[in-house]
Tab-separated table of C-alpha atoms and ligand atoms in Angstrom:
chain	number	residue	atom	x	y	z
A	695	MET	CA	-7.724	-19.415	-7.564
A	696	LEU	CA	-10.550	-17.299	-6.056
A	697	ARG	CA	-8.176	-14.346	-5.906
A	698	ARG	CA	-7.352	-14.590	-9.620
A	699	THR	CA	-11.051	-15.034	-10.499
A	700	ILE	CA	-12.090	-11.928	-8.557
A	701	LEU	CA	-9.249	-9.847	-9.997
A	702	ALA	CA	-10.218	-10.947	-13.516
A	703	ALA	CA	-13.945	-10.262	-12.905
A	704	ALA	CA	-13.088	-6.836	-11.462
A	705	ARG	CA	-11.997	-5.702	-14.926
A	706	SER	CA	-15.466	-6.167	-16.394
A	707	GLN	CA	-17.585	-3.036	-16.805
A	708	ARG	CA	-20.652	-5.009	-15.689
A	709	THR	CA	-19.053	-6.043	-12.395
A	710	ARG	CA	-17.940	-2.473	-11.807
A	711	GLN	CA	-21.479	-1.192	-12.361
A	712	LEU	CA	-22.999	-3.878	-10.158
A	713	VAL	CA	-20.590	-3.297	-7.265
A	714	THR	CA	-20.458	0.503	-7.390
A	715	GLN	CA	-24.236	0.844	-7.653
A	716	ALA	CA	-25.174	-1.673	-4.934
A	717	PRO	CA	-26.130	0.462	-1.892
A	718	VAL	CA	-24.519	-2.134	0.380
A	719	SER	CA	-21.095	-1.522	-1.172
A	720	ARG	CA	-20.912	1.730	0.805
A	721	THR	CA	-21.216	-0.215	4.075
A	722	VAL	CA	-18.462	-2.607	3.051
A	723	VAL	CA	-16.293	0.218	1.742
A	724	ARG	CA	-16.493	1.996	5.102
A	725	ARG	CA	-14.655	-0.913	6.677
A	726	PHE	CA	-11.598	-0.400	4.435
A	727	VAL	CA	-11.765	3.296	3.426
A	728	ALA	CA	-11.675	6.359	5.729
A	729	GLY	CA	-14.390	8.150	3.741
A	730	GLY	CA	-14.932	10.236	0.626
A	731	THR	CA	-13.374	13.540	1.668
A	732	VAL	CA	-10.189	15.097	2.970
A	733	ASP	CA	-12.064	15.820	6.232
A	734	ASP	CA	-12.620	12.066	6.642
A	735	ALA	CA	-8.929	11.420	5.963
A	736	VAL	CA	-7.829	13.952	8.589
A	737	ARG	CA	-10.385	12.715	11.149
A	738	VAL	CA	-9.314	9.063	10.853
A	739	THR	CA	-5.632	10.037	10.858
A	740	ARG	CA	-6.109	11.907	14.129
A	741	GLN	CA	-7.932	8.951	15.699
A	742	LEU	CA	-5.128	6.557	14.758
A	743	VAL	CA	-2.285	8.899	15.709
A	744	ASP	CA	-3.943	9.499	19.092
A	745	THR	CA	-3.750	5.747	19.768
A	746	GLY	CA	-0.020	5.625	18.997
A	747	LEU	CA	-0.218	4.435	15.385
A	748	ALA	CA	1.475	6.117	12.419
A	749	VAL	CA	-0.419	6.582	9.150
A	750	SER	CA	0.179	6.572	5.388
A	751	LEU	CA	-2.617	8.245	3.428
A	752	ASP	CA	-3.638	7.171	-0.069
A	753	HIS	CA	-5.902	9.439	-2.123
A	754	LEU	CA	-7.788	6.758	-4.072
A	755	GLY	CA	-7.554	6.765	-7.854
A	756	GLU	CA	-5.489	4.953	-10.491
A	757	ASP	CA	-5.317	4.439	-14.249
A	758	THR	CA	-5.694	8.171	-14.911
A	759	THR	CA	-6.456	8.753	-18.589
A	760	ALA	CA	-6.295	12.558	-18.941
A	761	GLU	CA	-3.778	15.197	-17.932
A	762	ALA	CA	-6.439	17.223	-16.084
A	763	GLN	CA	-7.259	14.142	-13.971
A	764	ALA	CA	-3.570	13.779	-13.056
A	765	LYS	CA	-3.466	17.460	-12.041
A	766	THR	CA	-6.602	17.022	-9.898
A	767	ALA	CA	-5.073	13.998	-8.130
A	768	THR	CA	-1.849	15.944	-7.510
A	769	ALA	CA	-3.845	18.903	-6.155
A	770	ALA	CA	-5.738	16.566	-3.810
A	771	TYR	CA	-2.426	15.474	-2.253
A	772	LEU	CA	-1.280	19.095	-1.903
A	773	GLU	CA	-4.553	19.981	-0.167
A	774	LEU	CA	-4.207	16.961	2.127
A	775	LEU	CA	-0.645	17.964	3.046
A	776	GLU	CA	-1.783	21.473	3.938
A	777	ARG	CA	-4.538	20.039	6.151
A	778	LEU	CA	-2.085	17.654	7.860
A	779	ARG	CA	0.361	20.527	8.407
A	780	THR	CA	-2.186	22.925	9.898
A	781	GLY	CA	-3.652	20.072	11.964
A	782	GLY	CA	-0.209	19.265	13.445
A	783	LEU	CA	-0.344	15.728	12.003
A	784	THR	CA	2.709	15.581	9.722
A	785	GLY	CA	4.796	13.989	12.481
A	786	GLY	CA	2.599	10.896	12.424
A	787	ALA	CA	1.317	10.793	8.853
A	788	GLU	CA	2.988	10.396	5.467
A	789	LEU	CA	1.524	9.908	1.966
A	790	SER	CA	1.240	6.892	-0.330
A	791	VAL	CA	1.046	7.821	-4.006
A	792	LYS	CA	0.190	5.674	-7.043
A	793	LEU	CA	2.062	6.974	-10.084
A	794	SER	CA	-0.781	5.832	-12.358
A	795	ALA	CA	-3.077	8.289	-10.551
A	796	ILE	CA	-0.779	11.186	-11.395
A	797	GLY	CA	-0.200	10.326	-15.046
A	798	LEU	CA	2.285	7.420	-15.385
A	799	LEU	CA	0.299	5.705	-18.131
A	800	LEU	CA	-0.079	8.983	-20.070
A	801	ASP	CA	3.450	10.312	-19.802
A	802	PRO	CA	6.075	9.106	-17.289
A	803	SER	CA	7.825	12.494	-17.216
A	804	MET	CA	4.548	14.202	-16.256
A	805	ALA	CA	4.027	11.639	-13.465
A	806	CYS	CA	7.592	12.293	-12.303
A	807	GLU	CA	7.012	16.062	-12.166
A	808	ASN	CA	3.710	15.605	-10.299
A	809	ALA	CA	5.426	13.243	-7.817
A	810	ARG	CA	8.195	15.843	-7.449
A	811	ALA	CA	5.627	18.555	-6.589
A	812	ILE	CA	4.045	16.290	-3.951
A	813	SER	CA	7.461	15.285	-2.526
A	814	GLU	CA	8.557	18.930	-2.346
A	815	ALA	CA	5.387	19.940	-0.494
A	816	ALA	CA	5.711	16.921	1.827
A	817	ASP	CA	9.323	17.840	2.557
A	818	LYS	CA	8.327	21.426	3.417
A	819	ALA	CA	5.483	20.153	5.607
A	820	GLY	CA	7.919	17.882	7.490
A	821	THR	CA	6.776	14.499	6.206
A	822	THR	CA	7.555	11.925	3.514
A	823	VAL	CA	6.026	10.110	0.542
A	824	THR	CA	6.018	6.439	-0.424
A	825	ILE	CA	5.438	5.534	-4.068
A	826	ASP	CA	3.087	2.529	-4.238
A	827	MET	CA	3.887	-0.288	-6.665
A	828	GLU	CA	1.266	-1.315	-9.223
A	829	GLU	CA	1.120	-3.822	-12.102
A	830	SER	CA	4.425	-5.359	-13.211
A	831	LYS	CA	4.310	-3.586	-16.578
A	832	THR	CA	4.966	-0.367	-14.586
A	833	THR	CA	7.703	-1.677	-12.239
A	834	ASP	CA	10.700	-0.462	-14.277
A	835	ALA	CA	9.184	2.976	-14.938
A	836	THR	CA	8.229	3.344	-11.263
A	837	LEU	CA	11.699	2.416	-10.008
A	838	GLU	CA	13.252	4.778	-12.577
A	839	ILE	CA	11.190	7.675	-11.211
A	840	VAL	CA	12.017	6.720	-7.612
A	841	ARG	CA	15.758	6.656	-8.424
A	842	GLU	CA	15.506	10.088	-10.043
A	843	LEU	CA	13.472	11.692	-7.234
A	844	ARG	CA	15.613	10.178	-4.490
A	845	SER	CA	18.543	12.381	-5.527
A	846	ASP	CA	16.488	15.353	-4.248
A	847	PHE	CA	14.312	13.529	-1.691
A	848	PRO	CA	16.408	10.732	-0.162
A	849	THR	CA	13.620	9.667	2.207
A	850	LEU	CA	11.182	8.925	-0.639
A	851	GLY	CA	9.871	5.396	-0.007
A	852	LEU	CA	9.307	2.672	-2.579
A	853	VAL	CA	7.392	-0.617	-2.600
A	854	LEU	CA	8.613	-4.045	-3.693
A	855	GLN	CA	6.231	-6.979	-4.218
A	856	ALA	CA	7.372	-10.428	-3.066
A	857	TYR	CA	5.312	-12.226	-5.735
A	858	LEU	CA	7.586	-10.836	-8.466
A	859	ARG	CA	10.519	-13.094	-9.328
A	860	ARG	CA	12.786	-10.033	-9.626
A	861	THR	CA	12.105	-8.698	-6.109
A	862	GLU	CA	14.896	-10.352	-4.121
A	863	ALA	CA	17.392	-8.744	-6.533
A	864	ASP	CA	15.594	-5.373	-6.280
A	865	CYS	CA	15.846	-5.622	-2.483
A	866	ARG	CA	19.622	-5.971	-2.831
A	867	GLU	CA	19.766	-2.774	-4.901
A	868	PHE	CA	17.626	-0.792	-2.463
A	869	ALA	CA	18.927	-2.039	0.930
A	870	TYR	CA	21.319	0.901	1.358
A	871	ALA	CA	21.507	3.335	4.292
A	872	GLY	CA	18.466	5.598	4.605
A	873	SER	CA	16.480	3.736	1.925
A	874	ARG	CA	12.822	3.260	2.941
A	875	VAL	CA	11.466	0.100	1.326
A	876	ARG	CA	7.958	-1.282	1.866
A	877	LEU	CA	7.824	-5.034	1.287
A	878	CYS	CA	4.384	-6.481	0.492
A	879	LYS	CA	3.200	-9.709	-1.155
A	880	GLY	CA	1.641	-7.951	-4.175
A	881	ALA	CA	-2.017	-7.373	-5.007
A	882	TYR	CA	-2.411	-7.622	-8.822
A	883	LYS	CA	-3.016	-10.461	-11.257
A	884	GLU	CA	0.368	-11.227	-12.792
A	885	PRO	CA	1.492	-13.801	-15.364
A	886	GLU	CA	3.559	-16.846	-14.414
A	887	PRO	CA	6.804	-15.761	-16.145
A	888	VAL	CA	7.093	-12.638	-13.959
A	889	ALA	CA	5.392	-13.710	-10.734
A	890	PHE	CA	5.163	-16.717	-8.413
A	891	GLN	CA	1.605	-18.071	-8.528
A	892	ASP	CA	1.757	-20.400	-5.560
A	893	LYS	CA	1.030	-18.792	-2.143
A	894	LEU	CA	3.824	-20.762	-0.474
A	895	GLU	CA	6.324	-19.626	-3.095
A	896	VAL	CA	5.238	-16.003	-2.561
A	897	ASP	CA	5.718	-16.434	1.197
A	898	ARG	CA	9.186	-17.930	0.657
A	899	SER	CA	10.098	-15.022	-1.605
A	900	TYR	CA	8.806	-12.624	1.074
A	901	VAL	CA	11.106	-14.238	3.653
A	902	ARG	CA	14.153	-14.129	1.331
A	903	SER	CA	13.466	-10.460	0.551
A	904	LEU	CA	12.832	-9.691	4.218
A	905	ASN	CA	16.203	-11.262	5.067
A	906	VAL	CA	17.967	-9.017	2.542
A	907	LEU	CA	16.240	-5.867	3.834
A	908	MET	CA	16.675	-6.631	7.543
A	909	ALA	CA	20.352	-7.565	7.024
A	910	GLY	CA	20.909	-4.384	5.013
A	911	GLU	CA	21.299	-0.791	6.095
A	912	GLY	CA	17.979	0.636	4.922
A	913	TYR	CA	14.654	1.143	6.689
A	914	PRO	CA	12.396	-1.885	5.952
A	915	MET	CA	8.626	-1.312	6.086
A	916	LEU	CA	7.055	-4.746	6.473
A	917	ALA	CA	3.571	-4.561	4.995
A	918	THR	CA	1.680	-7.740	5.777
A	919	HIS	CA	-1.129	-9.099	7.960
A	920	ASP	CA	0.298	-12.593	7.817
A	921	PRO	CA	0.980	-13.782	11.403
A	922	ARG	CA	3.737	-16.146	10.263
A	923	LEU	CA	5.589	-13.414	8.366
A	924	ILE	CA	5.178	-10.939	11.235
A	925	ALA	CA	6.665	-13.553	13.605
A	926	ILE	CA	9.600	-14.126	11.227
A	927	ALA	CA	10.164	-10.352	10.927
A	928	ASP	CA	10.175	-10.088	14.711
A	929	GLU	CA	12.707	-12.873	14.961
A	930	ARG	CA	14.955	-11.287	12.277
A	931	ALA	CA	14.797	-7.899	14.055
A	932	LYS	CA	16.218	-9.601	17.149
A	933	TRP	CA	18.760	-11.566	15.117
A	934	TYR	CA	20.078	-8.404	13.410
A	935	ASP	CA	19.844	-6.441	16.634
A	936	ARG	CA	17.585	-3.822	15.074
A	937	ALA	CA	16.071	-1.177	17.380
A	938	ALA	CA	12.313	-0.615	16.944
A	939	ASN	CA	12.876	2.711	15.172
A	940	THR	CA	15.003	1.149	12.404
A	941	TYR	CA	12.098	-0.685	10.701
A	942	GLU	CA	8.316	-0.657	10.892
A	943	TYR	CA	5.240	-2.802	10.387
A	944	GLN	CA	2.482	-1.612	8.058
A	945	LEU	CA	-1.107	-2.878	7.916
A	946	LEU	CA	-4.193	-1.763	6.031
A	947	TYR	CA	-6.968	0.285	7.597
A	948	GLY	CA	-9.752	-2.090	8.672
A	949	VAL	CA	-7.598	-5.222	8.541
A	950	ARG	CA	-6.544	-6.898	11.810
A	951	PRO	CA	-6.922	-3.747	13.982
A	952	ASP	CA	-6.315	-5.942	17.035
A	953	GLU	CA	-2.907	-6.903	15.637
A	954	GLN	CA	-2.123	-3.237	14.905
A	955	ARG	CA	-2.761	-2.436	18.573
A	956	ARG	CA	-0.858	-5.504	19.821
A	957	LEU	CA	2.265	-4.581	17.853
A	958	ALA	CA	2.092	-0.935	18.953
A	959	ALA	CA	1.683	-2.023	22.594
A	960	ALA	CA	4.847	-4.107	22.160
A	961	ASP	CA	6.662	-0.837	21.288
A	962	GLU	CA	6.899	-1.625	17.586
A	963	THR	CA	6.471	1.191	15.054
A	964	VAL	CA	3.168	0.474	13.285
A	965	ARG	CA	1.843	2.420	10.301
A	966	VAL	CA	-1.728	2.047	9.060
A	967	TYR	CA	-2.365	2.558	5.341
A	968	VAL	CA	-5.475	4.703	5.113
A	969	PRO	CA	-7.195	5.170	1.736
A	970	TYR	CA	-9.818	7.873	1.203
A	971	GLY	CA	-11.793	9.339	-1.703
A	972	ASP	CA	-14.567	8.294	-4.062
A	973	GLN	CA	-12.519	6.128	-6.427
A	974	TRP	CA	-12.637	3.066	-4.177
A	975	TYR	CA	-13.708	0.359	-6.680
A	976	ALA	CA	-10.310	-1.105	-7.682
A	977	TYR	CA	-9.029	-0.901	-4.093
A	978	LEU	CA	-12.109	-2.697	-2.717
A	979	MET	CA	-11.869	-5.452	-5.336
A	980	ARG	CA	-8.223	-6.132	-4.420
A	981	ARG	CA	-9.220	-6.414	-0.727
A	982	LEU	CA	-12.069	-8.811	-1.596
A	983	ALA	CA	-9.718	-10.885	-3.763
A	984	GLU	CA	-7.234	-11.275	-0.933
A	985	ARG	CA	-9.464	-13.043	1.488
A	986	PRO	CA	-12.502	-15.269	0.983
A	987	ALA	CA	-13.836	-14.032	4.347
A	988	ASN	CA	-14.021	-10.507	2.916
A	989	VAL	CA	-16.132	-11.790	0.009
A	990	ALA	CA	-18.382	-13.623	2.469
A	991	PHE	CA	-18.745	-10.391	4.468
A	992	PHE	CA	-19.713	-8.561	1.248
A	993	LEU	CA	-22.230	-11.230	0.206
A	994	ARG	CA	-23.732	-11.435	3.717
A	995	SER	CA	-24.267	-7.654	3.728
A	996	LEU	CA	-25.823	-7.924	0.260
A	997	ALA	CA	-28.178	-10.698	1.417
A	998	SER	CA	-29.196	-8.897	4.615
A	999	LYS	CA	-30.103	-5.747	2.644
A	1000	GLY	CA	-31.773	-7.704	-0.133
B	2174	LIG	P1	-2.439	-12.635	2.867
B	2174	LIG	O1	-3.545	-11.860	2.237
B	2174	LIG	O2	-1.871	-13.827	2.167
B	2174	LIG	O3	-2.931	-13.049	4.290
B	2174	LIG	C1	-2.109	-13.885	5.067
B	2174	LIG	C2	-2.738	-14.143	6.402
B	2174	LIG	O4	-2.927	-12.905	7.100
B	2174	LIG	C3	-4.094	-14.776	6.361
B	2174	LIG	O5	-4.009	-16.166	6.144
B	2174	LIG	C4	-4.627	-14.408	7.731
B	2174	LIG	O6	-4.040	-15.240	8.692
B	2174	LIG	C5	-4.098	-13.021	7.907
B	2174	LIG	N1	-5.090	-12.040	7.446
B	2174	LIG	C6	-5.103	-11.371	6.281
B	2174	LIG	N2	-6.177	-10.543	6.220
B	2174	LIG	C7	-6.851	-10.719	7.377
B	2174	LIG	C8	-8.038	-10.180	7.926
B	2174	LIG	N3	-8.802	-9.312	7.242
B	2174	LIG	N4	-8.420	-10.575	9.154
B	2174	LIG	C9	-7.700	-11.482	9.835
B	2174	LIG	N5	-6.573	-12.048	9.354
B	2174	LIG	C10	-6.145	-11.676	8.159
B	2174	LIG	N6	0.224	-4.266	-2.820
B	2174	LIG	C11	0.779	-3.844	-3.971
B	2174	LIG	O7	0.763	-4.571	-4.966
B	2174	LIG	N7	1.349	-2.607	-4.037
B	2174	LIG	C12	1.420	-1.772	-2.963
B	2174	LIG	O8	1.958	-0.667	-3.070
B	2174	LIG	C13	0.852	-2.219	-1.737
B	2174	LIG	N8	0.884	-1.458	-0.621
B	2174	LIG	C14	0.474	-1.990	0.582
B	2174	LIG	C15	0.625	-1.268	1.767
B	2174	LIG	C16	0.315	-1.848	2.975
B	2174	LIG	C17	0.519	-1.064	4.224
B	2174	LIG	C18	-0.193	-3.186	3.034
B	2174	LIG	C19	-0.498	-3.856	4.339
B	2174	LIG	C20	-0.392	-3.869	1.870
B	2174	LIG	C21	-0.083	-3.290	0.651
B	2174	LIG	N9	-0.290	-3.974	-0.537
B	2174	LIG	C22	0.258	-3.490	-1.709
B	2174	LIG	C23	-1.154	-5.186	-0.547
B	2174	LIG	C24	-0.343	-6.454	-0.407
B	2174	LIG	O9	0.409	-6.681	-1.564
B	2174	LIG	C25	-1.249	-7.660	-0.172
B	2174	LIG	O10	-2.108	-7.807	-1.257
B	2174	LIG	C26	-2.071	-7.571	1.103
B	2174	LIG	O11	-1.367	-6.976	2.137
B	2174	LIG	C27	-2.474	-8.961	1.579
B	2174	LIG	O12	-1.327	-9.723	1.828
B	2174	LIG	P2	-0.882	-10.234	3.285
B	2174	LIG	O13	0.597	-10.066	3.363
B	2174	LIG	O14	-1.631	-9.524	4.326
B	2174	LIG	O15	-1.155	-11.753	3.235
């Protein structure tokens, strides 16, 4: 209920103004976001890679409304790739890209060409790209672009969201050899006909989808902080006799860092999703919506500064 309320409030211009202009927001943002610049992204990547964690970098921004903005977002990824390449970090770091940031809502074919340019550069630099999944109205278009780009870039990753009723079936389509699929619960406000609303139902859907991916021949990327789901994934990996390099865990930067280290120490492959850039508002609001404790942390910081 709180989650849906926060996600609904996040759409209001007034809330956006209030949150982005409150000086304290910067402190809270620093917990979840590497920083505003590509230097920050590279610095945090190096720190994580040095401790044995892999990274997926997200240049923040979504809902792009002009072609020039889509070009700028694409250029930011190309610059990041060059910095990762020259810094010797492409072995441990890949990219996460939101198609809405590179023009999906303006023109899907433009977004596809921008994603192609990023994938090509990533390929040359010796790394990969995962296409994030956004609101359900974009799921079909996103999967269409992934299918098209995978003919040239077979390692291109995609994301499926367990809260969508369609996801178990999508997992069946994408559980083929070499297919990198990130499974997450889903972070947007979705209507009842397309998405489970009840947390327990979402968890059950996650487990069914996890079963399909772990039983299949692809490379599952299990993106969750949920201890119960991580334990089930661990159990399934043993059941299906999967070696640690045939699947991975993914967690968000700033969320359960102790668990990230614990999994890595247990010889699991662990990738940390690291966002950077100035466009942090929508990302921060989704993190606050996920967990009442995050809202309390935000309000406490607000009170202590006020
Ligand atoms: P949930 O939020 O339900 O938390 C379950 C449990 O985990 C909690 O009860 C608690 O025990 C523990 N927990 C969670 N946060 C904690 C914290 N801060 N401290 C301590 N314990 C905590 N979404 C999307 O729609 N599209 C996408 O492309 C992506 N991509 C993505 C990549 C990666 C790497 C991750 C980890 C997540 C995403 N997501 C996403 C977000 C995802 O859909 C989801 O909103 C969040 O991961 C939160 O869901 P959890 O699975 O962590 O469970």
